[in-house]
Coordinates of C-alpha atoms in Angstrom, one line a residue:
Chain A
X8 CA -249.4 -110.3 -108.1
X9 CA -248.1 -106.8 -107.4
X10 CA -247.8 -105.7 -103.8
X11 CA -246.3 -102.5 -102.4
X12 CA -246.0 -101.9 -98.7
X13 CA -245.0 -98.5 -97.4
X14 CA -242.9 -97.8 -100.5
X15 CA -241.0 -94.5 -100.3
X16 CA -239.0 -92.9 -103.1
X17 CA -236.7 -89.9 -102.3
X18 CA -234.8 -88.0 -104.9
X19 CA -231.7 -86.3 -103.5
X20 CA -229.5 -83.7 -105.0
X21 CA -226.8 -81.7 -103.2
X22 CA -229.3 -79.0 -102.2
X23 CA -232.7 -80.6 -102.3
X24 CA -234.4 -83.7 -101.1
X25 CA -237.8 -84.5 -102.8
X26 CA -240.1 -87.3 -101.6
X27 CA -241.9 -88.5 -104.8
X28 CA -243.7 -91.4 -103.1
X29 CA -244.4 -91.7 -99.4
X30 CA -246.0 -94.6 -97.5
X31 CA -247.3 -95.9 -100.7
X32 CA -249.1 -99.2 -100.3
X33 CA -251.0 -100.9 -103.1
X34 CA -252.0 -104.4 -104.1
X35 CA -253.0 -105.3 -107.7
X36 CA -254.5 -108.7 -108.4
X37 CA -254.5 -110.8 -111.5
X38 CA -256.9 -109.6 -114.2
X39 CA -257.4 -106.1 -112.8
X40 CA -257.5 -102.9 -114.9
X41 CA -256.2 -100.2 -112.6
X42 CA -255.8 -96.6 -113.6
X43 CA -253.5 -94.2 -111.8
X44 CA -254.5 -90.6 -111.9
X45 CA -253.4 -87.4 -110.2
X46 CA -252.1 -83.9 -111.1
X47 CA -248.7 -83.4 -112.7
X48 CA -245.8 -84.0 -110.3
X49 CA -247.9 -86.1 -107.9
X50 CA -245.8 -89.2 -108.4
X51 CA -247.6 -91.2 -111.1
X52 CA -244.5 -91.7 -113.3
X53 CA -242.4 -92.5 -110.2
X54 CA -244.9 -95.2 -109.2
X55 CA -244.9 -96.5 -112.8
X56 CA -241.0 -96.6 -112.9
X57 CA -240.8 -98.4 -109.6
X58 CA -243.6 -100.8 -110.5
X59 CA -241.9 -101.5 -113.8
X60 CA -238.5 -102.0 -112.2
X61 CA -237.1 -99.0 -114.1
X62 CA -236.1 -97.4 -110.9
X63 CA -235.4 -98.6 -107.4
X64 CA -237.3 -97.4 -104.4
X65 CA -235.7 -95.9 -101.3
X66 CA -237.5 -97.9 -98.7
X67 CA -240.5 -100.2 -98.1
X68 CA -241.3 -103.5 -99.7
X69 CA -242.3 -104.4 -103.3
X70 CA -243.3 -107.9 -104.1
X71 CA -243.7 -108.7 -107.8
X72 CA -245.3 -112.1 -108.3
X73 CA -244.2 -113.0 -104.9
X74 CA -240.5 -111.9 -105.4
X75 CA -239.1 -109.2 -103.2
X76 CA -237.4 -107.0 -105.8
X77 CA -235.8 -104.6 -103.3
X78 CA -232.4 -106.3 -103.3
X79 CA -232.3 -107.5 -106.9
X80 CA -229.3 -106.5 -108.9
X81 CA -229.5 -104.9 -112.3
X82 CA -229.2 -108.1 -114.3
X83 CA -232.0 -109.8 -112.4
X84 CA -234.3 -106.7 -112.6
X85 CA -233.7 -106.7 -116.4
X86 CA -234.7 -110.4 -116.7
X87 CA -237.8 -109.8 -114.6
X88 CA -238.8 -106.8 -116.7
X89 CA -238.4 -108.9 -119.8
X90 CA -240.4 -111.8 -118.6
X91 CA -243.1 -110.3 -116.3
X92 CA -243.8 -106.8 -117.6
X93 CA -245.1 -105.3 -120.8
X94 CA -244.6 -101.5 -121.3
X95 CA -246.7 -99.1 -123.3
X96 CA -245.2 -95.6 -123.5
X97 CA -246.9 -92.3 -124.2
X98 CA -244.5 -91.6 -127.1
X99 CA -244.7 -95.2 -128.3
X100 CA -240.9 -95.5 -128.1
X101 CA -240.6 -97.6 -131.2
X102 CA -237.1 -98.0 -132.8
X103 CA -237.3 -95.8 -135.9
X104 CA -234.7 -97.7 -137.8
X105 CA -236.4 -101.1 -137.3
X106 CA -239.4 -102.4 -139.2
X107 CA -242.6 -103.4 -137.3
X108 CA -241.5 -107.0 -137.1
X109 CA -238.1 -106.2 -135.7
X110 CA -239.6 -103.7 -133.2
X111 CA -242.0 -106.3 -131.8
X112 CA -239.2 -108.9 -131.8
X113 CA -237.0 -106.8 -129.5
X114 CA -238.1 -108.2 -126.1
X115 CA -238.2 -111.8 -127.4
X116 CA -234.6 -111.5 -128.6
X117 CA -233.5 -110.4 -125.1
X118 CA -235.3 -113.5 -123.8
X119 CA -233.1 -115.7 -126.0
X120 CA -236.1 -117.3 -127.7
X121 CA -235.5 -119.4 -130.8
X122 CA -236.1 -117.8 -134.2
X123 CA -239.1 -119.9 -135.2
X124 CA -241.0 -119.3 -132.0
X125 CA -240.2 -115.6 -132.1
X126 CA -241.6 -115.4 -135.7
X127 CA -244.7 -117.2 -134.7
X128 CA -245.3 -114.9 -131.7
X129 CA -244.5 -111.7 -133.6
X130 CA -246.8 -112.6 -136.5
X131 CA -249.6 -113.4 -134.0
X132 CA -249.1 -110.1 -132.1
X133 CA -249.1 -108.1 -135.3
X134 CA -252.2 -109.9 -136.4
X135 CA -253.9 -109.2 -133.1
X136 CA -253.5 -105.4 -133.6
X137 CA -254.4 -105.6 -137.3
X138 CA -251.0 -104.7 -138.7
X139 CA -249.7 -108.0 -140.0
X140 CA -249.8 -106.8 -143.6
X141 CA -247.4 -103.9 -142.7
X142 CA -244.8 -105.8 -140.8
X143 CA -242.0 -104.7 -143.2
X144 CA -242.9 -101.0 -142.7
X145 CA -241.0 -98.7 -140.4
X146 CA -242.8 -96.7 -137.7
X147 CA -242.5 -93.4 -139.7
X148 CA -244.8 -94.9 -142.3
X149 CA -247.6 -95.4 -139.7
X150 CA -250.1 -93.0 -138.1
X151 CA -249.8 -92.3 -134.3
X152 CA -252.7 -94.7 -133.5
X153 CA -251.0 -97.5 -135.6
X154 CA -247.7 -96.9 -133.9
X155 CA -249.3 -97.2 -130.5
X156 CA -250.9 -100.5 -131.6
X157 CA -247.5 -101.7 -132.6
X158 CA -246.2 -100.7 -129.1
X159 CA -249.1 -102.6 -127.6
X160 CA -248.3 -105.7 -129.7
X161 CA -244.6 -105.4 -128.5
X162 CA -245.8 -105.2 -124.9
X163 CA -248.0 -108.3 -125.3
X164 CA -245.7 -110.5 -127.4
X165 CA -243.8 -111.8 -124.4
X166 CA -247.1 -112.8 -122.6
X167 CA -246.2 -110.7 -119.6
X168 CA -247.8 -110.9 -116.1
X169 CA -249.1 -107.3 -116.5
X170 CA -249.0 -104.3 -118.8
X171 CA -247.8 -101.0 -117.5
X172 CA -249.2 -98.2 -119.7
X173 CA -247.8 -94.6 -119.3
X174 CA -250.4 -92.2 -120.7
X175 CA -250.9 -94.5 -123.7
X176 CA -253.4 -92.1 -125.4
X177 CA -251.6 -88.9 -124.5
X178 CA -250.2 -88.3 -128.0
X179 CA -253.4 -89.4 -129.8
X180 CA -256.5 -87.6 -131.0
X181 CA -259.7 -88.5 -129.2
X182 CA -261.1 -90.9 -131.8
X183 CA -257.8 -92.8 -132.0
X184 CA -257.5 -92.7 -128.2
X185 CA -260.9 -94.5 -128.0
X186 CA -259.7 -97.2 -130.3
X187 CA -256.6 -97.7 -128.3
X188 CA -258.6 -97.8 -125.1
X189 CA -261.0 -100.4 -126.6
X190 CA -258.0 -102.5 -127.5
X191 CA -256.7 -102.3 -124.0
X192 CA -260.0 -103.3 -122.6
X193 CA -260.2 -106.2 -125.0
X194 CA -256.7 -107.3 -123.8
X195 CA -257.8 -107.0 -120.2
X196 CA -261.0 -108.9 -120.9
X197 CA -258.8 -111.8 -122.1
X198 CA -257.1 -111.9 -118.7
X199 CA -254.1 -109.6 -118.9
X200 CA -253.7 -107.3 -115.9
X201 CA -253.3 -103.6 -116.9
X202 CA -252.0 -100.7 -114.8
X203 CA -252.4 -97.5 -116.7
X204 CA -251.2 -94.0 -115.7
X205 CA -253.4 -91.2 -117.1
X206 CA -254.4 -87.7 -116.4
X207 CA -257.6 -88.1 -118.4
X208 CA -260.4 -88.7 -115.9
X209 CA -262.8 -89.9 -118.5
X210 CA -260.4 -92.7 -119.4
X211 CA -259.8 -93.5 -115.8
X212 CA -263.5 -94.0 -115.3
X213 CA -263.5 -96.8 -117.8
X214 CA -261.2 -99.0 -115.7
X215 CA -262.2 -101.4 -112.9
X216 CA -260.3 -99.5 -110.3
X217 CA -259.0 -96.0 -110.1
X218 CA -256.2 -94.9 -107.7
X219 CA -255.7 -91.2 -107.3
X220 CA -252.3 -90.0 -106.1
X221 CA -251.7 -86.7 -104.4
X222 CA -248.3 -85.5 -103.2
X223 CA -246.9 -89.0 -103.4
X224 CA -249.6 -90.7 -101.4
X225 CA -252.8 -92.5 -102.4
X226 CA -255.6 -90.2 -101.8
X227 CA -258.4 -92.3 -103.2
X228 CA -258.6 -96.0 -104.2
X229 CA -262.0 -96.6 -105.9
X230 CA -263.5 -99.8 -107.2
X231 CA -265.6 -98.9 -110.2
X232 CA -268.7 -100.9 -111.2
X233 CA -268.8 -102.4 -114.7
X234 CA -272.0 -100.4 -115.3
X235 CA -270.3 -97.2 -114.5
X236 CA -267.4 -98.1 -116.6
X237 CA -269.7 -99.1 -119.5
X238 CA -271.6 -95.8 -119.1
X239 CA -268.4 -93.9 -119.2
X240 CA -267.4 -95.7 -122.4
Chain B
X16 CA -227.6 -111.8 -131.2
X17 CA -229.2 -109.0 -133.1
X18 CA -227.3 -109.3 -136.3
X19 CA -230.3 -109.0 -138.6
X20 CA -231.9 -106.0 -137.0
X21 CA -228.5 -104.2 -136.7
X22 CA -227.7 -104.7 -140.4
X23 CA -231.2 -103.6 -141.4
X24 CA -230.9 -100.5 -139.1
X25 CA -227.5 -99.7 -140.5
X26 CA -228.9 -100.0 -144.1
X27 CA -231.3 -97.2 -143.2
X28 CA -228.5 -94.9 -142.1
X29 CA -226.2 -95.4 -145.1
X30 CA -224.4 -92.0 -145.1
X31 CA -222.8 -92.3 -141.7
X32 CA -221.9 -95.9 -142.4
X33 CA -220.4 -95.1 -145.8
X34 CA -218.4 -92.2 -144.5
X35 CA -216.8 -94.0 -141.6
X36 CA -216.3 -97.2 -143.7
X37 CA -214.4 -95.1 -146.3
X38 CA -212.3 -93.6 -143.6
X39 CA -211.5 -97.1 -142.3
X40 CA -210.8 -98.3 -145.8
X41 CA -208.5 -95.4 -146.6
X42 CA -206.7 -95.8 -143.3
X43 CA -206.2 -99.5 -143.9
X44 CA -204.9 -98.9 -147.4
X45 CA -202.3 -96.5 -146.2
X46 CA -201.5 -98.3 -143.0
X47 CA -200.9 -101.8 -144.6
X48 CA -198.9 -100.5 -147.5
X49 CA -196.9 -98.2 -145.2
X50 CA -196.2 -101.1 -142.8
X51 CA -195.1 -103.2 -145.8
X52 CA -192.7 -100.5 -147.0
X53 CA -191.3 -100.0 -143.4
X54 CA -190.7 -103.8 -143.1
X55 CA -189.0 -103.9 -146.5
X56 CA -186.8 -100.9 -145.5
X57 CA -186.1 -102.6 -142.1
X58 CA -185.1 -105.8 -143.9
X59 CA -182.7 -103.8 -146.1
X60 CA -181.2 -101.9 -143.1
X61 CA -180.8 -105.2 -141.2
X62 CA -178.7 -106.9 -143.8
X63 CA -175.2 -107.6 -142.5
X64 CA -172.3 -106.1 -144.4
X65 CA -170.1 -109.0 -143.5
X66 CA -167.8 -106.9 -141.4
X67 CA -167.3 -106.6 -137.7
X68 CA -169.1 -103.2 -137.8
X69 CA -169.1 -102.3 -134.0
X70 CA -165.3 -102.6 -133.9
X71 CA -164.2 -101.3 -137.2
X72 CA -163.3 -97.8 -138.3
X73 CA -161.4 -96.2 -141.1
X74 CA -159.4 -93.1 -142.0
X75 CA -157.5 -91.7 -145.0
X76 CA -154.0 -90.3 -145.3
X77 CA -153.2 -87.8 -148.0
X78 CA -149.6 -86.8 -148.6
X79 CA -148.3 -83.7 -150.1
X80 CA -145.0 -82.2 -151.2
X81 CA -142.1 -83.7 -153.1
X82 CA -140.7 -85.5 -150.1
X83 CA -143.8 -87.7 -149.6
X84 CA -143.3 -91.3 -150.5
X85 CA -146.7 -93.0 -150.5
X86 CA -145.5 -96.6 -150.6
X87 CA -143.1 -96.2 -147.7
X88 CA -145.6 -94.2 -145.7
X89 CA -148.3 -96.8 -146.2
X90 CA -146.0 -99.7 -145.3
X91 CA -144.9 -97.8 -142.1
X92 CA -148.5 -96.9 -141.2
X93 CA -149.8 -100.4 -141.6
X94 CA -146.9 -101.8 -139.5
X95 CA -147.7 -99.3 -136.8
X96 CA -151.4 -99.9 -136.9
X97 CA -151.0 -103.7 -136.8
X98 CA -148.7 -103.4 -133.8
X99 CA -150.9 -101.0 -131.9
X100 CA -152.3 -102.7 -128.8
X101 CA -156.0 -103.2 -129.2
X102 CA -155.9 -103.4 -132.9
X103 CA -156.7 -106.8 -134.4
X104 CA -155.7 -106.0 -137.9
X105 CA -155.6 -103.3 -140.5
X106 CA -155.7 -103.2 -144.3
X107 CA -155.5 -100.7 -147.1
X108 CA -158.6 -100.4 -149.3
X109 CA -159.9 -98.3 -152.1
X110 CA -163.5 -98.4 -150.8
X111 CA -165.6 -98.9 -147.6
X112 CA -168.5 -101.3 -147.7
X113 CA -172.0 -99.6 -147.6
X114 CA -170.3 -96.1 -147.7
X115 CA -171.9 -95.2 -151.1
X116 CA -168.5 -94.8 -152.9
X117 CA -166.3 -97.4 -154.6
X118 CA -165.3 -99.3 -157.7
X119 CA -167.0 -101.9 -159.8
X120 CA -166.1 -104.2 -162.7
X121 CA -168.0 -106.1 -165.3
X122 CA -167.1 -109.8 -165.2
X123 CA -167.6 -112.5 -167.8
X124 CA -166.9 -116.2 -167.7
X125 CA -165.7 -116.2 -171.3
X126 CA -163.3 -113.9 -173.0
X127 CA -166.0 -112.4 -175.2
X128 CA -166.7 -108.7 -174.7
X129 CA -170.1 -109.1 -176.6
X130 CA -171.4 -111.3 -173.8
X131 CA -173.3 -109.7 -170.9
X132 CA -171.1 -108.9 -167.9
X133 CA -171.9 -109.6 -164.3
X134 CA -171.3 -106.5 -162.2
X135 CA -169.3 -106.8 -159.0
X136 CA -167.9 -104.3 -156.5
X137 CA -164.1 -104.4 -156.3
X138 CA -162.0 -103.9 -153.1
X139 CA -158.4 -103.3 -153.9
X140 CA -156.7 -104.4 -150.8
X141 CA -154.1 -106.9 -149.4
X142 CA -153.8 -110.2 -147.6
X143 CA -154.9 -108.7 -144.3
X144 CA -158.3 -107.8 -145.7
X145 CA -160.1 -111.1 -144.8
X146 CA -159.0 -110.8 -141.1
X147 CA -159.5 -107.0 -140.9
X148 CA -163.0 -107.3 -142.3
X149 CA -163.7 -110.3 -140.2
X150 CA -164.9 -112.2 -143.3
X151 CA -165.6 -115.9 -143.2
X152 CA -163.6 -117.7 -145.8
X153 CA -165.8 -120.7 -146.7
X154 CA -163.7 -122.1 -149.6
X155 CA -160.2 -121.7 -151.0
X156 CA -157.5 -119.7 -149.4
X157 CA -156.4 -116.1 -148.6
X158 CA -153.9 -114.1 -150.6
X159 CA -150.3 -114.2 -149.7
X160 CA -147.9 -111.2 -149.6
X161 CA -146.4 -112.4 -152.9
X162 CA -149.8 -112.0 -154.6
X163 CA -149.7 -108.2 -154.1
X164 CA -149.2 -105.9 -157.1
X165 CA -148.8 -102.2 -156.9
X166 CA -149.7 -99.6 -159.5
X167 CA -151.0 -96.1 -159.9
X168 CA -154.7 -95.7 -160.0
X169 CA -154.4 -94.0 -163.4
X170 CA -153.0 -97.1 -165.0
X171 CA -155.0 -99.9 -166.5
X172 CA -155.8 -102.2 -163.6
X173 CA -154.2 -105.5 -163.7
X174 CA -154.8 -108.4 -161.3
X175 CA -154.8 -112.2 -161.6
X176 CA -156.4 -113.4 -158.4
X177 CA -159.6 -112.6 -156.5
X178 CA -161.5 -113.7 -153.5
X179 CA -165.3 -113.5 -154.3
X180 CA -168.4 -113.5 -152.2
X181 CA -170.6 -116.6 -152.4
X182 CA -173.3 -114.6 -154.1
X183 CA -170.9 -113.5 -156.8
X184 CA -169.6 -117.1 -157.2
X185 CA -173.1 -118.4 -157.6
X186 CA -173.9 -115.7 -160.1
X187 CA -170.9 -116.4 -162.2
X188 CA -171.0 -120.2 -161.9
X189 CA -174.6 -121.1 -160.9
X190 CA -173.9 -124.9 -161.1
X191 CA -170.6 -124.8 -159.1
X192 CA -171.2 -123.1 -155.8
X193 CA -168.1 -123.5 -153.6
X194 CA -166.4 -125.5 -156.4
X195 CA -166.0 -122.2 -158.3
X196 CA -162.6 -121.9 -156.5
X197 CA -159.9 -122.4 -159.0
X198 CA -162.1 -121.3 -161.9
X199 CA -161.4 -118.1 -163.8
X200 CA -163.5 -115.2 -165.1
X201 CA -162.5 -112.4 -167.4
X202 CA -162.4 -108.7 -166.7
X203 CA -161.2 -106.4 -169.3
X204 CA -160.3 -109.4 -171.4
X205 CA -157.8 -110.7 -168.8
X206 CA -158.4 -113.9 -166.8
X207 CA -158.7 -113.7 -163.1
X208 CA -158.6 -116.8 -160.9
X209 CA -160.9 -117.3 -158.0
X210 CA -158.7 -118.3 -155.1
X211 CA -161.2 -118.1 -152.3
X212 CA -164.9 -117.6 -151.5
X213 CA -166.2 -115.6 -148.5
X214 CA -169.6 -116.0 -147.0
X215 CA -170.6 -112.4 -147.3
X216 CA -169.2 -108.9 -148.1
X217 CA -171.5 -106.1 -149.3
X218 CA -170.7 -103.7 -152.0
X219 CA -170.3 -100.0 -151.2
X220 CA -173.8 -99.2 -152.5
X221 CA -176.5 -100.5 -150.2
X222 CA -179.4 -99.9 -152.6
X223 CA -177.6 -101.5 -155.6
X224 CA -179.1 -104.6 -157.1
X225 CA -175.7 -106.3 -156.9
X226 CA -175.0 -105.3 -153.3
X227 CA -174.0 -108.9 -152.4
X228 CA -171.7 -109.3 -155.4
X229 CA -168.2 -108.2 -154.3
X230 CA -164.6 -109.3 -154.5
X231 CA -161.3 -108.6 -152.9
X232 CA -158.3 -108.1 -155.2
X233 CA -154.6 -108.1 -154.1
X234 CA -153.7 -104.8 -155.6
X235 CA -152.7 -101.6 -154.0
X236 CA -152.4 -98.1 -155.5
X237 CA -149.2 -96.0 -155.2
X238 CA -151.1 -92.7 -155.0
X239 CA -150.7 -90.1 -152.4
X240 CA -153.9 -91.0 -150.7
X241 CA -154.3 -94.3 -148.7
X242 CA -157.4 -95.4 -146.9
X243 CA -156.9 -97.8 -143.9
X244 CA -159.6 -100.1 -142.5
X245 CA -158.9 -101.0 -138.9
X246 CA -160.5 -103.6 -136.7
X247 CA -160.1 -103.4 -133.0
X248 CA -160.8 -105.6 -130.0
X249 CA -164.3 -105.2 -128.6
X250 CA -164.7 -101.9 -126.6
X251 CA -161.4 -100.4 -127.9
X252 CA -162.7 -98.7 -131.0
X253 CA -163.5 -95.2 -129.7
X254 CA -160.3 -94.9 -127.8
X255 CA -158.2 -96.1 -130.7
X256 CA -159.9 -93.8 -133.2
X257 CA -158.6 -90.8 -131.2
X258 CA -155.2 -92.3 -130.5
X259 CA -154.5 -93.5 -134.0
X260 CA -155.5 -90.3 -135.7
X261 CA -153.1 -88.3 -133.4
X262 CA -150.3 -90.8 -133.9
X263 CA -150.5 -91.0 -137.7
X264 CA -150.8 -87.2 -137.9
X265 CA -147.8 -86.8 -135.6
X266 CA -145.4 -89.2 -137.2
X267 CA -145.3 -87.7 -140.7
X268 CA -145.6 -83.9 -141.2
X269 CA -146.0 -84.4 -145.0
X270 CA -149.5 -85.7 -144.9
X271 CA -152.9 -85.0 -143.4
X272 CA -155.3 -87.5 -141.7
X273 CA -159.0 -87.1 -142.6
X274 CA -162.2 -89.0 -143.0
X275 CA -162.0 -90.7 -139.6
X276 CA -165.3 -92.5 -139.2
X277 CA -166.6 -95.7 -137.7
X278 CA -168.5 -98.2 -139.8
X279 CA -171.5 -97.7 -137.5
X280 CA -171.6 -94.0 -138.4
X281 CA -171.3 -95.0 -142.1
X282 CA -174.2 -97.4 -141.8
X283 CA -176.4 -94.7 -140.2
X284 CA -175.5 -92.2 -142.9
X285 CA -176.1 -94.6 -145.7
X286 CA -179.5 -95.7 -144.4
X287 CA -180.6 -92.3 -143.1
X288 CA -183.1 -91.8 -146.0
X289 CA -184.5 -95.3 -145.3
X290 CA -184.8 -94.8 -141.6
X291 CA -186.3 -91.3 -142.1
X292 CA -188.8 -92.7 -144.5
X293 CA -189.7 -95.4 -142.0
X294 CA -190.1 -92.8 -139.2
X295 CA -192.3 -90.6 -141.4
X296 CA -194.5 -93.5 -142.4
X297 CA -194.8 -94.6 -138.8
X298 CA -196.0 -91.1 -137.8
X299 CA -198.5 -91.1 -140.7
X300 CA -199.8 -94.5 -139.6
X301 CA -200.2 -93.5 -136.0
X302 CA -201.9 -90.2 -137.0
X303 CA -204.3 -91.9 -139.4
X304 CA -205.2 -94.7 -136.9
X305 CA -205.7 -92.1 -134.2
X306 CA -207.9 -89.9 -136.5
X307 CA -209.9 -93.0 -137.5
X308 CA -210.3 -94.2 -133.9
X309 CA -211.6 -90.7 -133.0
X310 CA -214.0 -90.9 -136.0
X311 CA -215.3 -94.2 -134.7
X312 CA -215.6 -92.9 -131.2
X313 CA -217.3 -89.8 -132.5
X314 CA -219.8 -91.7 -134.6
X315 CA -220.4 -94.1 -131.6
X316 CA -220.9 -91.3 -129.2
X317 CA -223.2 -89.4 -131.6
X318 CA -225.2 -92.5 -132.3
X319 CA -225.5 -93.3 -128.6
X320 CA -226.5 -89.7 -127.6
X321 CA -229.1 -89.7 -130.5
X322 CA -230.5 -93.0 -129.2
X323 CA -230.5 -92.5 -125.5
X324 CA -234.2 -92.9 -125.3
X325 CA -234.0 -96.0 -127.5
X326 CA -231.4 -97.5 -125.2
X327 CA -233.6 -96.7 -122.2
X328 CA -236.5 -98.4 -124.0
X329 CA -234.4 -101.5 -124.8
X330 CA -233.4 -101.6 -121.1
X331 CA -237.1 -101.3 -120.1
X332 CA -237.9 -104.1 -122.5
X333 CA -235.5 -106.4 -120.7
X334 CA -232.0 -105.8 -122.2
X335 CA -229.2 -106.4 -119.8
X336 CA -226.2 -104.0 -119.6
X337 CA -224.2 -106.6 -121.4
X338 CA -226.7 -106.9 -124.2
X339 CA -226.6 -103.1 -124.7
X340 CA -222.8 -103.2 -124.8
X341 CA -222.8 -106.1 -127.2
X342 CA -225.3 -104.2 -129.5
X343 CA -223.0 -101.3 -130.0
X344 CA -219.8 -103.4 -130.3
X345 CA -221.6 -105.5 -133.0
X346 CA -222.8 -102.4 -134.8
X347 CA -219.2 -101.1 -134.9
X348 CA -218.0 -104.6 -136.0
X349 CA -220.2 -104.5 -139.0
X350 CA -219.3 -100.9 -139.9
X351 CA -215.6 -101.8 -139.5
X352 CA -216.2 -105.0 -141.5
X353 CA -217.5 -103.0 -144.5
X354 CA -214.6 -100.6 -144.1
X355 CA -211.9 -103.3 -144.0
X356 CA -213.5 -105.2 -146.9
X357 CA -213.4 -102.1 -149.1
X358 CA -209.9 -101.5 -147.6
X359 CA -208.7 -104.9 -148.6
X360 CA -209.5 -104.3 -152.2
X361 CA -207.9 -100.8 -152.1
X362 CA -204.9 -102.1 -150.3
X363 CA -204.2 -104.8 -152.9
X364 CA -204.8 -102.4 -155.8
X365 CA -202.6 -99.8 -154.2
X366 CA -199.8 -102.4 -153.6
X367 CA -200.0 -103.6 -157.2
X368 CA -199.8 -100.0 -158.4
X369 CA -196.8 -99.2 -156.1
X370 CA -195.1 -102.4 -157.2
X371 CA -195.5 -101.7 -160.9
X372 CA -194.7 -97.9 -160.7
X373 CA -191.7 -98.0 -158.4
X374 CA -190.4 -101.6 -159.0
X375 CA -191.1 -102.5 -155.4
X376 CA -191.5 -106.1 -154.4
X377 CA -195.1 -107.4 -154.3
X378 CA -196.7 -107.3 -150.8
X379 CA -197.0 -110.6 -149.1
X380 CA -200.5 -112.0 -148.9
X381 CA -200.8 -112.0 -145.1
X382 CA -200.4 -108.2 -144.8
X383 CA -204.0 -107.6 -145.9
X384 CA -205.8 -110.0 -143.5
X385 CA -203.6 -108.9 -140.6
X386 CA -204.4 -105.3 -141.4
X387 CA -208.2 -106.2 -141.5
X388 CA -208.0 -107.9 -138.1
X389 CA -206.0 -105.1 -136.6
X390 CA -208.4 -102.3 -137.8
X391 CA -211.4 -104.3 -136.5
X392 CA -209.6 -104.7 -133.2
X393 CA -208.8 -101.0 -133.1
X394 CA -212.5 -100.2 -133.9
X395 CA -213.7 -102.5 -131.1
X396 CA -211.3 -100.9 -128.6
X397 CA -212.3 -97.4 -129.7
X398 CA -216.0 -98.2 -129.3
X399 CA -215.7 -100.0 -126.0
X400 CA -215.8 -96.9 -123.9
X401 CA -218.8 -95.3 -125.5
X402 CA -220.6 -98.7 -125.5
X403 CA -219.9 -99.2 -121.8
X404 CA -221.4 -95.7 -121.2
X405 CA -224.4 -96.6 -123.2
X406 CA -224.9 -99.7 -121.1
X407 CA -225.1 -97.5 -118.0
X408 CA -228.1 -95.6 -119.4
X409 CA -230.9 -96.1 -116.9
X410 CA -234.2 -97.7 -118.2
X411 CA -236.2 -95.0 -116.5
X412 CA -235.2 -92.7 -119.3
X413 CA -237.8 -94.5 -121.4
X414 CA -240.7 -92.8 -119.5
X415 CA -239.2 -89.3 -119.6
X416 CA -241.0 -87.0 -122.0
X417 CA -237.8 -85.2 -123.1

């Protein structure tokens, strides 16, 4: 489903050249829950940006659902993002001027979906995160945990191939974070692939596989047993 | 299309929308009414006087001393002028069309001083006037030399014949038109017969309500001052203006030549206020449109900078660059739409107020929709650059923490 081979990402300025990812090879299969951990500046976000087609890589090969994305132009990358990937951001990234319904509706509109189908999907997504009754509210009227649930609903509404979560509990208190994690596990159990970047080792241990990055390279790629994951939970 | 979300988002940011909409509305009100006024002035300035303006000039001769004989001098001057190579014809006159100075009479179709009179400009001149002024005689005939009468300007004016403009003929005899030739009207209780009708000849007062009502009368004054109107062959005017002034001044030491001026100069002077007003209004329009455009650009740039992360998020969620561009163009379209809608109401109200306060003509209906479309187009052009820059924002900005 997601396959990276010797992916390298170099940031260049006039004075400095920084290699954010180096010889990075990784395969993620359908239905996996993979966490990406590592210290600050190790390349976690760079990996997430490249995996989510938010940035291009410098060299190497990246196959997304069998498509080599290396040579794709901006338009094709936007369409792939829209159809294959769901994003969950640390700061939720909801549109403050839009109500919950319109927020979740955003990716479907870019897909050109008809109004009736969009409404059905958005209502279902809101219902799945328990916020259907508040669909006319704006994000500022919700708690942090509720806002992240809206963001999860937005990520799921397009029925993507996989979810990319960037520190999804980073801005939440521990109790709320547990709730969000439980929701993500539930989503994963229903068959959706999740790749989650986190610096929280305890959360990482709840996933099926943990990849540790150090200086732009994978330093550890660990399959975790369900028992261990359950114990950690 | 994201019409619903854009409108709902705008409704949550009312202040900015209201301020820029009011600016657009105000600009539209001033712009449309100013364009209307400029057009009206331009129409006034473009009206033909009826004369061959590019090839016509005039001057005055004023005699002094006991030896000066005005009638002999005028006869000799006119003979000289008419025989000067390059001159088509010359005629004496009391007034110059559109110059701002002249004579008028009140005319009646019945000999009853209690009836309302029709005003008309009067040119006291001779049988050469039709040719000199290059007028088109559309009915009747020209004067002959025997029609001429001479008198002092201090005497009670007496004339029996007149050549009138078509506008004056239709005003006096609405049912007759060109058949007004041969009919008489009364001025100062004396009958005057219409012997001819010319297509057009404007009065000396360009802003007068009876500017198209004028007549030629075969009467000449025996005063010390004579004014000559001279038409030249094309391209000869400037040369002849210099030559004729020198010749006339040189062949009679008992008079002075003054007031040498071309009809084009006279037109420029007469309409200077109108053309200055048009220029000022044009500057006001350009300035207002520029300021409004800058306001739209400023609001768009501010909105885009404030929403960089939102734009990045939209891109991350699958928006193409074109969809981002379209979003901001649409947003501006709605803001401009509110502005021009308010502007349309203000424009019409302002036009009605101007019309009633200053007796201006009512603005044609199409000015308002054209103004609306124009301002929307200006808004779209103004916001195109900022929107294109917004479309260039990279989706990776969505994952940045600051």
